[in-house]
mmCIF file of C-alpha atoms and ligand atoms in Angstrom:
data_model
loop_
_atom_site.group_PDB
_atom_site.id
_atom_site.type_symbol
_atom_site.label_atom_id
_atom_site.label_comp_id
_atom_site.label_asym_id
_atom_site.label_seq_id
_atom_site.Cartn_x
_atom_site.Cartn_y
_atom_site.Cartn_z
ATOM 1 C CA MET G 7 -0.227 -0.388 0.125
ATOM 2 C CA MET G 8 2.052 3.070 -0.529
ATOM 3 C CA GLY G 9 0.118 5.803 2.168
ATOM 4 C CA GLY G 10 -0.163 9.592 0.964
ATOM 5 C CA LYS G 11 1.966 12.115 -0.304
ATOM 6 C CA ILE G 12 5.807 11.013 -0.148
ATOM 7 C CA THR G 13 8.007 13.674 1.723
ATOM 8 C CA ARG G 14 11.874 14.284 1.160
ATOM 9 C CA VAL G 15 13.601 16.536 4.154
ATOM 10 C CA GLU G 16 16.830 17.607 2.912
ATOM 11 C CA VAL G 17 20.120 17.196 5.345
ATOM 12 C CA ALA G 18 22.956 19.688 3.773
ATOM 13 C CA VAL G 19 26.079 18.145 6.136
ATOM 14 C CA PRO G 20 29.721 19.994 3.532
ATOM 15 C CA GLU G 21 30.334 17.121 2.740
ATOM 16 C CA ARG G 22 27.829 15.838 1.707
ATOM 17 C CA ARG G 23 23.857 16.871 0.371
ATOM 18 C CA TYR G 24 21.080 14.151 0.785
ATOM 19 C CA GLU G 25 17.412 13.043 1.703
ATOM 20 C CA ALA G 26 15.409 11.297 3.970
ATOM 21 C CA ILE G 27 11.691 10.126 2.857
ATOM 22 C CA ILE G 28 8.988 9.499 4.177
ATOM 23 C CA VAL G 29 5.840 8.187 3.012
ATOM 24 C CA SER G 30 3.729 5.276 4.573
ATOM 25 C CA GLY G 31 3.874 1.839 2.029
ATOM 26 C CA LEU G 32 8.424 3.254 1.167
ATOM 27 C CA LEU G 33 9.601 -0.464 1.811
ATOM 28 C CA GLU G 34 7.654 -1.893 -0.943
ATOM 29 C CA HIS G 35 9.268 0.845 -3.541
ATOM 30 C CA ALA G 36 12.585 0.661 -1.999
ATOM 31 C CA GLY G 37 14.414 -0.427 -4.809
ATOM 32 C CA ALA G 38 13.195 1.112 -7.107
ATOM 33 C CA HIS G 39 14.380 4.186 -4.630
ATOM 34 C CA LEU G 40 18.076 2.644 -4.843
ATOM 35 C CA ARG G 41 18.127 2.349 -8.011
ATOM 36 C CA GLU G 42 17.544 5.476 -8.544
ATOM 37 C CA ILE G 43 20.081 5.975 -6.361
ATOM 38 C CA LEU G 44 22.515 3.158 -6.581
ATOM 39 C CA GLY G 45 22.374 3.000 -10.398
ATOM 40 C CA ASN G 46 22.946 -1.162 -11.126
ATOM 41 C CA ARG G 47 25.551 -1.147 -7.947
ATOM 42 C CA LYS G 48 25.520 -5.158 -7.779
ATOM 43 C CA HIS G 49 26.883 -5.739 -4.167
ATOM 44 C CA LEU G 50 23.771 -5.122 -1.775
ATOM 45 C CA PHE G 51 24.126 -6.090 2.744
ATOM 46 C CA VAL G 52 21.689 -5.396 4.269
ATOM 47 C CA VAL G 53 22.567 -5.502 8.411
ATOM 48 C CA THR G 54 19.383 -6.382 10.169
ATOM 49 C CA VAL G 55 18.484 -8.211 13.836
ATOM 50 C CA PRO G 56 16.557 -11.660 13.156
ATOM 51 C CA GLN G 57 13.505 -10.173 15.129
ATOM 52 C CA VAL G 58 13.130 -7.482 12.380
ATOM 53 C CA ARG G 59 13.897 -9.609 8.876
ATOM 54 C CA ARG G 60 11.432 -11.704 10.257
ATOM 55 C CA ARG G 61 9.238 -8.993 9.951
ATOM 56 C CA TRP G 62 9.985 -6.945 7.242
ATOM 57 C CA GLY G 63 12.644 -8.670 5.850
ATOM 58 C CA LYS G 64 10.806 -10.897 2.222
ATOM 59 C CA LYS G 65 9.154 -7.225 2.018
ATOM 60 C CA LEU G 66 12.470 -5.323 1.543
ATOM 61 C CA MET G 67 14.287 -8.367 -0.854
ATOM 62 C CA ALA G 68 11.654 -7.608 -2.925
ATOM 63 C CA SER G 69 11.806 -5.168 -3.557
ATOM 64 C CA LEU G 70 14.929 -4.875 -4.230
ATOM 65 C CA ALA G 71 15.375 -7.486 -6.230
ATOM 66 C CA SER G 72 12.173 -6.616 -8.604
ATOM 67 C CA ALA G 73 15.169 -3.179 -8.888
ATOM 68 C CA GLY G 74 17.015 -5.740 -9.745
ATOM 69 C CA LEU G 75 18.551 -5.098 -7.703
ATOM 70 C CA LYS G 76 20.685 -8.433 -5.749
ATOM 71 C CA ALA G 77 20.890 -7.910 -2.052
ATOM 72 C CA LYS G 78 21.817 -10.175 0.915
ATOM 73 C CA PHE G 79 21.676 -10.246 4.412
ATOM 74 C CA ILE G 80 23.694 -10.161 7.431
ATOM 75 C CA GLU G 81 22.593 -10.257 11.126
ATOM 76 C CA MET G 82 23.938 -9.015 13.965
ATOM 77 C CA PRO G 83 22.465 -10.422 17.381
ATOM 78 C CA ASP G 84 19.833 -7.803 18.629
ATOM 79 C CA GLY G 85 20.528 -5.707 21.696
ATOM 80 C CA GLU G 86 21.900 -2.492 22.834
ATOM 81 C CA GLN G 87 24.780 -5.113 24.510
ATOM 82 C CA HIS G 88 26.252 -6.143 21.241
ATOM 83 C CA LYS G 89 26.822 -2.301 20.440
ATOM 84 C CA LYS G 90 30.117 -3.043 20.641
ATOM 85 C CA LEU G 91 33.380 -3.166 18.030
ATOM 86 C CA ALA G 92 33.201 -6.309 18.743
ATOM 87 C CA THR G 93 30.278 -7.289 16.009
ATOM 88 C CA VAL G 94 31.425 -5.483 13.800
ATOM 89 C CA GLU G 95 33.943 -7.389 13.268
ATOM 90 C CA ALA G 96 32.078 -9.889 12.800
ATOM 91 C CA LEU G 97 30.074 -8.243 10.271
ATOM 92 C CA GLY G 98 33.424 -7.564 8.413
ATOM 93 C CA GLU G 99 34.558 -11.220 8.373
ATOM 94 C CA LYS G 100 31.161 -12.001 6.918
ATOM 95 C CA LEU G 101 31.647 -9.347 4.553
ATOM 96 C CA THR G 102 34.306 -10.374 3.011
ATOM 97 C CA ARG G 103 32.965 -14.233 2.852
ATOM 98 C CA LEU G 104 30.523 -12.656 0.662
ATOM 99 C CA GLY G 105 32.716 -11.173 -1.047
ATOM 100 C CA ALA G 106 32.124 -8.104 -0.437
ATOM 101 C CA ASP G 107 34.373 -4.858 -2.085
ATOM 102 C CA ARG G 108 35.010 -1.382 -2.020
ATOM 103 C CA ASP G 109 31.962 -1.019 -4.027
ATOM 104 C CA ALA G 110 29.938 -2.430 -1.452
ATOM 105 C CA VAL G 111 26.545 -0.641 0.082
ATOM 106 C CA VAL G 112 26.189 -1.677 3.551
ATOM 107 C CA LEU G 113 21.914 -0.981 4.268
ATOM 108 C CA ALA G 114 21.404 -0.789 7.267
ATOM 109 C CA PHE G 115 17.880 -2.295 8.705
ATOM 110 C CA GLY G 116 17.000 -1.928 11.644
ATOM 111 C CA GLY G 117 16.384 0.717 15.384
ATOM 112 C CA GLY G 118 19.463 2.796 16.029
ATOM 113 C CA VAL G 119 22.255 0.051 17.386
ATOM 114 C CA VAL G 120 21.502 -1.333 13.922
ATOM 115 C CA GLY G 121 21.906 2.333 12.744
ATOM 116 C CA ASP G 122 24.468 3.101 14.742
ATOM 117 C CA THR G 123 26.894 -0.383 13.838
ATOM 118 C CA ALA G 124 25.786 -1.068 11.125
ATOM 119 C CA GLY G 125 26.986 2.888 10.295
ATOM 120 C CA LEU G 126 30.918 2.273 11.644
ATOM 121 C CA LEU G 127 30.988 -0.442 9.987
ATOM 122 C CA ALA G 128 30.531 0.709 6.604
ATOM 123 C CA SER G 129 32.496 3.832 7.493
ATOM 124 C CA LEU G 130 35.173 0.990 8.747
ATOM 125 C CA TYR G 131 35.547 -1.478 5.951
ATOM 126 C CA MET G 132 37.755 -1.171 3.631
ATOM 127 C CA ARG G 133 38.550 2.587 4.538
ATOM 128 C CA GLY G 134 34.707 2.694 4.261
ATOM 129 C CA VAL G 135 32.087 1.818 1.440
ATOM 130 C CA ASP G 136 28.700 3.618 0.806
ATOM 131 C CA LEU G 137 25.909 3.902 3.435
ATOM 132 C CA VAL G 138 21.862 2.926 3.122
ATOM 133 C CA GLN G 139 20.002 3.881 6.140
ATOM 134 C CA ILE G 140 16.719 2.049 6.512
ATOM 135 C CA PRO G 141 15.112 2.989 10.145
ATOM 136 C CA THR G 142 12.788 0.530 11.372
ATOM 137 C CA SER G 143 12.005 1.816 15.452
ATOM 138 C CA LEU G 144 10.664 5.362 15.853
ATOM 139 C CA MET G 145 13.900 6.037 18.245
ATOM 140 C CA ALA G 146 15.445 5.589 14.355
ATOM 141 C CA GLN G 147 13.509 7.325 12.122
ATOM 142 C CA VAL G 148 13.474 10.189 14.448
ATOM 143 C CA ASP G 149 16.549 10.589 15.350
ATOM 144 C CA ALA G 150 19.459 7.814 15.686
ATOM 145 C CA SER G 151 19.395 7.653 10.832
ATOM 146 C CA ILE G 152 19.342 11.047 10.770
ATOM 147 C CA GLY G 153 23.580 13.034 11.212
ATOM 148 C CA GLY G 154 26.186 10.418 10.181
ATOM 149 C CA LYS G 155 26.955 9.957 13.339
ATOM 150 C CA THR G 156 28.070 6.031 14.140
ATOM 151 C CA GLY G 157 29.294 4.491 16.898
ATOM 152 C CA VAL G 158 29.362 1.378 19.466
ATOM 153 C CA ASN G 159 30.255 1.396 23.235
ATOM 154 C CA LEU G 160 32.785 0.209 25.890
ATOM 155 C CA ALA G 161 33.156 -0.540 29.015
ATOM 156 C CA ALA G 162 33.642 3.092 30.090
ATOM 157 C CA GLY G 163 30.746 4.709 28.794
ATOM 158 C CA LYS G 164 28.428 4.140 25.679
ATOM 159 C CA ASN G 165 29.370 5.682 21.439
ATOM 160 C CA LEU G 166 33.177 5.817 23.273
ATOM 161 C CA ILE G 167 33.793 4.485 19.712
ATOM 162 C CA GLY G 168 32.522 5.799 16.562
ATOM 163 C CA THR G 169 32.508 8.325 13.208
ATOM 164 C CA PHE G 170 30.809 10.764 11.403
ATOM 165 C CA HIS G 171 29.711 8.736 8.421
ATOM 166 C CA GLN G 172 26.721 10.130 6.279
ATOM 167 C CA PRO G 173 24.606 7.956 4.334
ATOM 168 C CA LEU G 174 23.084 8.366 0.636
ATOM 169 C CA VAL G 175 19.837 8.174 1.765
ATOM 170 C CA VAL G 176 17.402 7.760 4.412
ATOM 171 C CA LEU G 177 14.677 5.798 3.292
ATOM 172 C CA ILE G 178 11.317 6.195 6.559
ATOM 173 C CA ASP G 179 8.354 3.775 6.018
ATOM 174 C CA PRO G 180 6.112 4.552 9.371
ATOM 175 C CA ILE G 181 4.534 0.923 8.275
ATOM 176 C CA VAL G 182 7.272 -0.939 9.981
ATOM 177 C CA LEU G 183 6.294 0.746 13.008
ATOM 178 C CA SER G 184 3.329 -1.152 13.634
ATOM 179 C CA THR G 185 4.909 -4.148 14.798
ATOM 180 C CA LEU G 186 6.964 -1.969 17.266
ATOM 181 C CA SER G 187 6.095 -2.320 21.073
ATOM 182 C CA ASP G 188 4.523 0.496 22.731
ATOM 183 C CA ARG G 189 7.436 0.882 24.726
ATOM 184 C CA GLN G 190 9.186 1.525 22.365
ATOM 185 C CA PHE G 191 7.581 2.930 19.885
ATOM 186 C CA ARG G 192 6.518 5.632 23.233
ATOM 187 C CA ALA G 193 10.488 6.104 23.176
ATOM 188 C CA GLY G 194 10.745 7.089 20.317
ATOM 189 C CA LEU G 195 8.732 9.703 20.231
ATOM 190 C CA TYR G 196 10.395 11.628 23.426
ATOM 191 C CA GLU G 197 12.354 12.712 21.288
ATOM 192 C CA ALA G 198 10.284 14.170 18.895
ATOM 193 C CA LEU G 199 8.681 15.673 21.295
ATOM 194 C CA LYS G 200 12.193 17.142 22.222
ATOM 195 C CA CYS G 201 13.393 17.833 19.325
ATOM 196 C CA GLY G 202 9.492 19.814 19.181
ATOM 197 C CA VAL G 203 10.430 22.408 21.989
ATOM 198 C CA ILE G 204 13.642 22.646 20.916
ATOM 199 C CA GLY G 205 12.803 24.352 18.347
ATOM 200 C CA ASN G 206 9.056 23.428 16.426
ATOM 201 C CA ARG G 207 5.630 25.098 18.653
ATOM 202 C CA LYS G 208 3.794 22.947 15.827
ATOM 203 C CA LEU G 209 5.200 19.993 16.492
ATOM 204 C CA PHE G 210 4.915 20.558 20.721
ATOM 205 C CA GLU G 211 1.036 21.166 20.551
ATOM 206 C CA TYR G 212 -0.250 18.793 18.045
ATOM 207 C CA LEU G 213 1.914 15.903 20.163
ATOM 208 C CA GLU G 214 0.168 17.893 23.002
ATOM 209 C CA LYS G 215 -2.787 17.243 21.517
ATOM 210 C CA THR G 216 -3.545 13.441 20.164
ATOM 211 C CA GLU G 217 -3.226 10.670 22.345
ATOM 212 C CA LEU G 218 -1.126 7.162 21.798
ATOM 213 C CA LYS G 219 -3.266 5.925 20.038
ATOM 214 C CA THR G 220 -4.202 7.699 17.200
ATOM 215 C CA LEU G 221 -1.522 8.225 16.728
ATOM 216 C CA ARG G 222 -0.001 5.195 15.593
ATOM 217 C CA ARG G 223 -3.670 4.761 14.166
ATOM 218 C CA ASN G 224 -2.907 7.282 11.422
ATOM 219 C CA ALA G 225 -0.183 6.477 9.280
ATOM 220 C CA ALA G 226 -0.682 10.399 7.707
ATOM 221 C CA GLU G 227 0.509 11.750 10.963
ATOM 222 C CA LEU G 228 2.684 9.049 11.689
ATOM 223 C CA GLN G 229 4.666 10.698 8.471
ATOM 224 C CA TRP G 230 3.866 14.167 9.626
ATOM 225 C CA VAL G 231 5.024 13.072 13.264
ATOM 226 C CA ILE G 232 8.557 12.291 12.047
ATOM 227 C CA ALA G 233 9.291 14.343 9.051
ATOM 228 C CA GLU G 234 8.983 17.733 11.621
ATOM 229 C CA SER G 235 11.359 16.133 14.011
ATOM 230 C CA ILE G 236 13.258 15.086 10.877
ATOM 231 C CA LYS G 237 13.707 18.815 10.438
ATOM 232 C CA LEU G 238 14.882 20.246 12.828
ATOM 233 C CA LYS G 239 17.502 17.491 13.437
ATOM 234 C CA ALA G 240 18.459 18.196 10.037
ATOM 235 C CA LYS G 241 17.886 21.750 10.220
ATOM 236 C CA VAL G 242 20.623 22.137 13.526
ATOM 237 C CA VAL G 243 23.169 19.426 11.745
ATOM 238 C CA ALA G 244 23.246 20.885 8.693
ATOM 239 C CA ALA G 245 24.575 24.155 10.770
ATOM 240 C CA ASP G 246 26.813 22.145 13.062
ATOM 241 C CA GLU G 247 27.854 18.970 11.487
ATOM 242 C CA ARG G 248 29.946 18.258 15.062
ATOM 243 C CA GLU G 249 29.415 18.623 18.387
ATOM 244 C CA GLY G 250 29.697 22.773 18.708
ATOM 245 C CA ASP G 251 27.425 24.228 20.624
ATOM 246 C CA LEU G 252 24.665 24.898 18.640
ATOM 247 C CA ARG G 253 23.905 20.812 18.127
ATOM 248 C CA ARG G 254 23.750 21.057 21.845
ATOM 249 C CA VAL G 255 20.544 21.819 22.303
ATOM 250 C CA LEU G 256 19.312 18.767 20.882
ATOM 251 C CA ASN G 257 20.739 17.850 24.316
ATOM 252 C CA PHE G 258 17.101 18.553 26.022
ATOM 253 C CA GLY G 259 16.603 16.383 28.330
ATOM 254 C CA HIS G 260 19.941 14.486 27.652
ATOM 255 C CA THR G 261 21.835 16.154 30.398
ATOM 256 C CA ILE G 262 20.590 14.815 33.726
ATOM 257 C CA GLY G 263 18.862 11.671 30.667
ATOM 258 C CA HIS G 264 22.229 10.049 30.961
ATOM 259 C CA ALA G 265 22.848 9.808 34.294
ATOM 260 C CA LEU G 266 20.278 7.713 34.681
ATOM 261 C CA GLU G 267 21.210 5.859 32.580
ATOM 262 C CA ALA G 268 23.919 5.322 33.562
ATOM 263 C CA GLU G 269 23.334 5.076 37.677
ATOM 264 C CA SER G 270 20.612 2.462 37.326
ATOM 265 C CA GLU G 271 23.256 0.244 34.162
ATOM 266 C CA TYR G 272 21.043 1.015 31.768
ATOM 267 C CA ARG G 273 18.382 -1.440 33.103
ATOM 268 C CA GLN G 274 15.845 0.124 34.260
ATOM 269 C CA PHE G 275 15.061 2.980 31.515
ATOM 270 C CA LEU G 276 14.706 3.229 27.365
ATOM 271 C CA HIS G 277 16.808 5.815 26.325
ATOM 272 C CA GLY G 278 14.138 8.132 25.382
ATOM 273 C CA GLU G 279 11.942 7.374 28.861
ATOM 274 C CA ALA G 280 15.374 8.496 30.419
ATOM 275 C CA VAL G 281 15.521 11.962 28.301
ATOM 276 C CA ALA G 282 10.972 12.129 29.355
ATOM 277 C CA TRP G 283 12.429 12.173 33.150
ATOM 278 C CA GLY G 284 15.215 14.044 31.506
ATOM 279 C CA MET G 285 13.223 17.054 30.042
ATOM 280 C CA ILE G 286 11.101 17.333 33.039
ATOM 281 C CA ALA G 287 13.787 17.686 35.361
ATOM 282 C CA ALA G 288 15.444 19.899 32.421
ATOM 283 C CA ALA G 289 11.456 22.285 32.214
ATOM 284 C CA ALA G 290 11.533 22.428 36.021
ATOM 285 C CA ILE G 291 15.948 24.063 36.658
ATOM 286 C CA ALA G 292 14.653 26.994 33.982
ATOM 287 C CA ALA G 293 11.749 27.848 36.251
ATOM 288 C CA THR G 294 13.739 27.793 38.975
ATOM 289 C CA LEU G 295 15.935 29.667 36.850
ATOM 290 C CA GLY G 296 13.121 32.485 36.511
ATOM 291 C CA ARG G 297 13.775 31.100 32.349
ATOM 292 C CA LEU G 298 10.782 29.517 32.253
ATOM 293 C CA ASP G 299 7.122 30.847 33.634
ATOM 294 C CA GLU G 300 4.601 28.063 34.930
ATOM 295 C CA ASN G 301 2.260 27.596 32.592
ATOM 296 C CA ALA G 302 5.154 26.361 29.326
ATOM 297 C CA ARG G 303 6.795 24.023 32.177
ATOM 298 C CA ASP G 304 3.576 22.063 33.314
ATOM 299 C CA ARG G 305 2.243 21.367 29.375
ATOM 300 C CA ILE G 306 6.065 20.272 28.353
ATOM 301 C CA THR G 307 5.591 18.159 31.909
ATOM 302 C CA ASN G 308 2.677 16.856 31.133
ATOM 303 C CA THR G 309 2.832 16.688 27.661
ATOM 304 C CA VAL G 310 5.679 14.316 28.452
ATOM 305 C CA PHE G 311 3.376 12.075 31.005
ATOM 306 C CA ALA G 312 0.130 11.780 28.436
ATOM 307 C CA ILE G 313 2.276 9.518 26.082
ATOM 308 C CA GLY G 314 1.833 6.883 29.185
ATOM 309 C CA PRO G 315 3.839 5.713 31.809
ATOM 310 C CA LEU G 316 7.223 6.148 32.784
ATOM 311 C CA PRO G 317 9.780 3.557 34.759
ATOM 312 C CA LYS G 318 9.623 5.379 38.278
ATOM 313 C CA VAL G 319 12.811 7.307 39.472
ATOM 314 C CA THR G 320 14.335 5.715 42.573
ATOM 315 C CA ALA G 321 17.821 6.548 43.370
ATOM 316 C CA ARG G 322 20.183 8.226 45.692
ATOM 317 C CA ASN G 323 20.488 11.694 44.417
ATOM 318 C CA HIS G 324 24.088 11.600 45.110
ATOM 319 C CA GLY G 325 24.554 8.564 42.242
ATOM 320 C CA ILE G 326 22.572 10.417 39.590
ATOM 321 C CA LEU G 327 24.554 13.356 40.667
ATOM 322 C CA ARG G 328 28.107 11.313 40.199
ATOM 323 C CA PHE G 329 27.095 10.217 36.979
ATOM 324 C CA LEU G 330 26.808 13.507 35.383
ATOM 325 C CA GLN G 331 30.061 13.988 36.875
ATOM 326 C CA SER G 332 31.933 10.811 35.320
ATOM 327 C CA ASP G 333 30.191 11.690 32.337
ATOM 328 C CA LYS G 334 32.133 15.107 32.291
ATOM 329 C CA LYS G 335 35.315 13.381 33.153
ATOM 330 C CA THR G 336 35.238 10.415 30.559
ATOM 331 C CA ARG G 337 34.487 12.546 27.795
ATOM 332 C CA ASN G 338 35.558 15.724 29.304
ATOM 333 C CA ALA G 339 32.489 17.599 28.358
ATOM 334 C CA ASP G 340 31.968 20.722 30.906
ATOM 335 C CA ILE G 341 27.785 20.561 32.452
ATOM 336 C CA HIS G 342 25.854 22.617 30.615
ATOM 337 C CA PHE G 343 21.962 22.510 30.539
ATOM 338 C CA VAL G 344 19.736 23.000 27.596
ATOM 339 C CA LEU G 345 17.140 25.006 29.350
ATOM 340 C CA PRO G 346 13.115 25.497 27.575
ATOM 341 C CA THR G 347 12.668 29.717 27.467
ATOM 342 C CA GLU G 348 9.444 28.844 26.256
ATOM 343 C CA ILE G 349 8.701 25.960 23.848
ATOM 344 C CA GLY G 350 9.938 26.388 20.948
ATOM 345 C CA ARG G 351 12.847 28.012 22.041
ATOM 346 C CA VAL G 352 16.317 26.849 23.836
ATOM 347 C CA GLU G 353 19.645 27.523 25.538
ATOM 348 C CA VAL G 354 22.852 26.669 26.379
ATOM 349 C CA VAL G 355 23.554 26.940 30.239
ATOM 350 C CA ARG G 356 27.456 25.547 32.254
ATOM 351 C CA ASP G 357 26.820 26.879 35.164
ATOM 352 C CA VAL G 358 23.708 26.533 37.115
ATOM 353 C CA PRO G 359 24.277 25.475 40.402
ATOM 354 C CA SER G 360 24.085 21.927 42.319
ATOM 355 C CA GLU G 361 21.287 23.134 44.536
ATOM 356 C CA ILE G 362 18.646 23.584 42.051
ATOM 357 C CA ILE G 363 20.689 20.188 39.991
ATOM 358 C CA VAL G 364 18.976 18.831 43.747
ATOM 359 C CA GLN G 365 16.063 20.181 43.418
ATOM 360 C CA ALA G 366 14.511 18.933 40.250
ATOM 361 C CA LEU G 367 16.345 15.461 41.010
ATOM 362 C CA ASP G 368 13.581 14.978 43.888
ATOM 363 C CA GLU G 369 11.204 16.938 42.189
ATOM 364 C CA LEU G 370 11.936 13.439 40.037
ATOM 365 C CA LYS G 371 11.318 11.349 42.964
ATOM 366 C CA ARG G 372 8.401 12.934 43.799
ATOM 367 C CA LEU G 373 6.079 13.166 40.929
ATOM 368 C CA SER G 374 7.624 8.913 40.169
ATOM 369 C CA GLN G 375 5.651 8.743 43.310
ATOM 370 C CA ALA G 376 1.954 10.388 42.720
HETATM 371 N N1 NAD E 184 23.889 8.132 15.649
HETATM 372 C C1 NAD E 184 22.857 8.606 16.165
HETATM 373 O O1 NAD E 184 23.179 10.162 16.459
HETATM 374 C C2 NAD E 184 22.169 8.330 17.510
HETATM 375 C C3 NAD E 184 20.545 8.795 18.317
HETATM 376 C C4 NAD E 184 19.715 8.380 18.923
HETATM 377 C C5 NAD E 184 19.969 6.884 19.225
HETATM 378 N N2 NAD E 184 21.411 6.988 19.306
HETATM 379 C C6 NAD E 184 21.393 4.689 19.116
HETATM 380 O O2 NAD E 184 20.202 4.481 18.565
HETATM 381 C C7 NAD E 184 20.432 3.221 19.491
HETATM 382 C C8 NAD E 184 18.787 3.149 19.719
HETATM 383 O O3 NAD E 184 17.816 3.087 19.430
HETATM 384 P P1 NAD E 184 16.357 2.406 19.460
HETATM 385 O O4 NAD E 184 15.877 2.818 20.588
HETATM 386 O O5 NAD E 184 15.921 1.826 18.040
HETATM 387 O O6 NAD E 184 16.938 0.165 20.207
HETATM 388 P P2 NAD E 184 16.877 -0.774 19.192
HETATM 389 O O7 NAD E 184 17.948 -0.922 18.005
HETATM 390 O O8 NAD E 184 17.281 -1.468 20.525
HETATM 391 O O9 NAD E 184 15.606 -1.093 19.473
HETATM 392 C C9 NAD E 184 14.850 -1.626 19.723
HETATM 393 C C10 NAD E 184 13.840 -3.008 19.975
HETATM 394 O O10 NAD E 184 13.268 -2.464 18.315
HETATM 395 C C11 NAD E 184 13.106 -3.847 17.734
HETATM 396 N N3 NAD E 184 13.013 -3.316 16.507
HETATM 397 C C12 NAD E 184 13.558 -1.997 15.515
HETATM 398 N N4 NAD E 184 12.651 -1.901 14.907
HETATM 399 C C13 NAD E 184 11.556 -2.952 14.372
HETATM 400 C C14 NAD E 184 9.785 -3.020 14.206
HETATM 401 N N5 NAD E 184 9.929 -2.243 13.336
HETATM 402 N N6 NAD E 184 9.090 -4.363 14.634
HETATM 403 C C15 NAD E 184 9.269 -4.697 15.249
HETATM 404 N N7 NAD E 184 10.285 -4.778 16.332
HETATM 405 C C16 NAD E 184 11.382 -3.811 16.145
HETATM 406 C C17 NAD E 184 14.900 -3.816 17.698
HETATM 407 O O11 NAD E 184 14.772 -4.776 16.915
HETATM 408 C C18 NAD E 184 15.219 -3.855 18.986
HETATM 409 O O12 NAD E 184 14.697 -5.152 19.341
HETATM 410 C C19 NAD E 184 20.865 3.818 21.478
HETATM 411 O O13 NAD E 184 22.594 2.702 21.325
HETATM 412 C C20 NAD E 184 22.103 5.232 20.830
HETATM 413 O O14 NAD E 184 23.006 5.161 21.267
HETATM 414 C C21 NAD E 184 21.720 7.633 18.068
HETATM 415 ZN ZN1 ZN E 185 18.967 10.438 21.989
#
């Protein structure tokens, strides 16, 4: 089924201009789109995980075949714990066994874990081969597949090994989200909400008034939410591809979010859920500092909660604060907060007093009890 109109969002980074193409039913036309971009290059390798392959693999392969493109699957095991160098090595070995040369094209077909791992593989294999992102989780569709960051984790922290490797194109089919669990769907939606608060008031207001169930059923509106989120990210990375101050606005909700994830050893929260709490905390901090009015703060908090239940925040403050500090040490990054000043606008603030951070953490725990 081909849904409504195609949305094309251009991502223009210095080394490349590429498009994110978004439309329901796109998977069935992936072959035609890739044929246009790749010509008749022969060596396509689809990196994926078993559960995505099982549900959507046939559809993708049929569409590639009908466009005269030959592709082979190479699988990696599912889960964040496999986003590591050993997986990149294993995938590389599979590529050589299948005869992949410098003309190979890697198609990353899965959630953000596949996108980041396959992206790193593509940037390293034979010093770099072409990459196509076909994200299948909402998190990957609104965020991970755009901007060219690749990476894997080390024991010391997430994404500590990585590169920038931009894809040739990003193909987004909201239909594949139908098999995503509600929890994973919500986790991705918090990143879309983040984009709304950072710089898209209309997107925020849409999410504020729309029920999750309605959104999941409405392909056209889902396409719009994805496209608006990507536009925001594309605008930011085009202006600042690397980690400068501008790109930092994308970290709204991530300062506390990362600390919550790390403190709970990545077991309690999905990334998006930790970011959801982080956005509530950032709004609280902004309000305490007198930079955000109470009404806007409540709207942000209420919209986060309206998306659905979140795992409770139970950690001790000093534990969370320790991880705020350790992030700073590992990455030599200063502790900065991205604080909303109104809905659709944020600022980067570096000198938030620790009492005010503690107060925000207390608030998260109070809300967890409510
Ligand atoms: N590169 C970036 O800029 C960037 C940005 C944000 C997040 N990330 C990374 O992305 C990762 C998180 O991505 P994620 O949330 O997609 O997690 P994930 O890739 O682990 O996917 C979550 C789960 O959903 C499954 N899944 C994916 N698509 C599905 C579908 N259509 N139907 C059924 N199940 C499906 C996956 O197999 C997995 O079990 C993290 O490692 C994070 O660091 C990267
Ligand atoms: Zn994030």
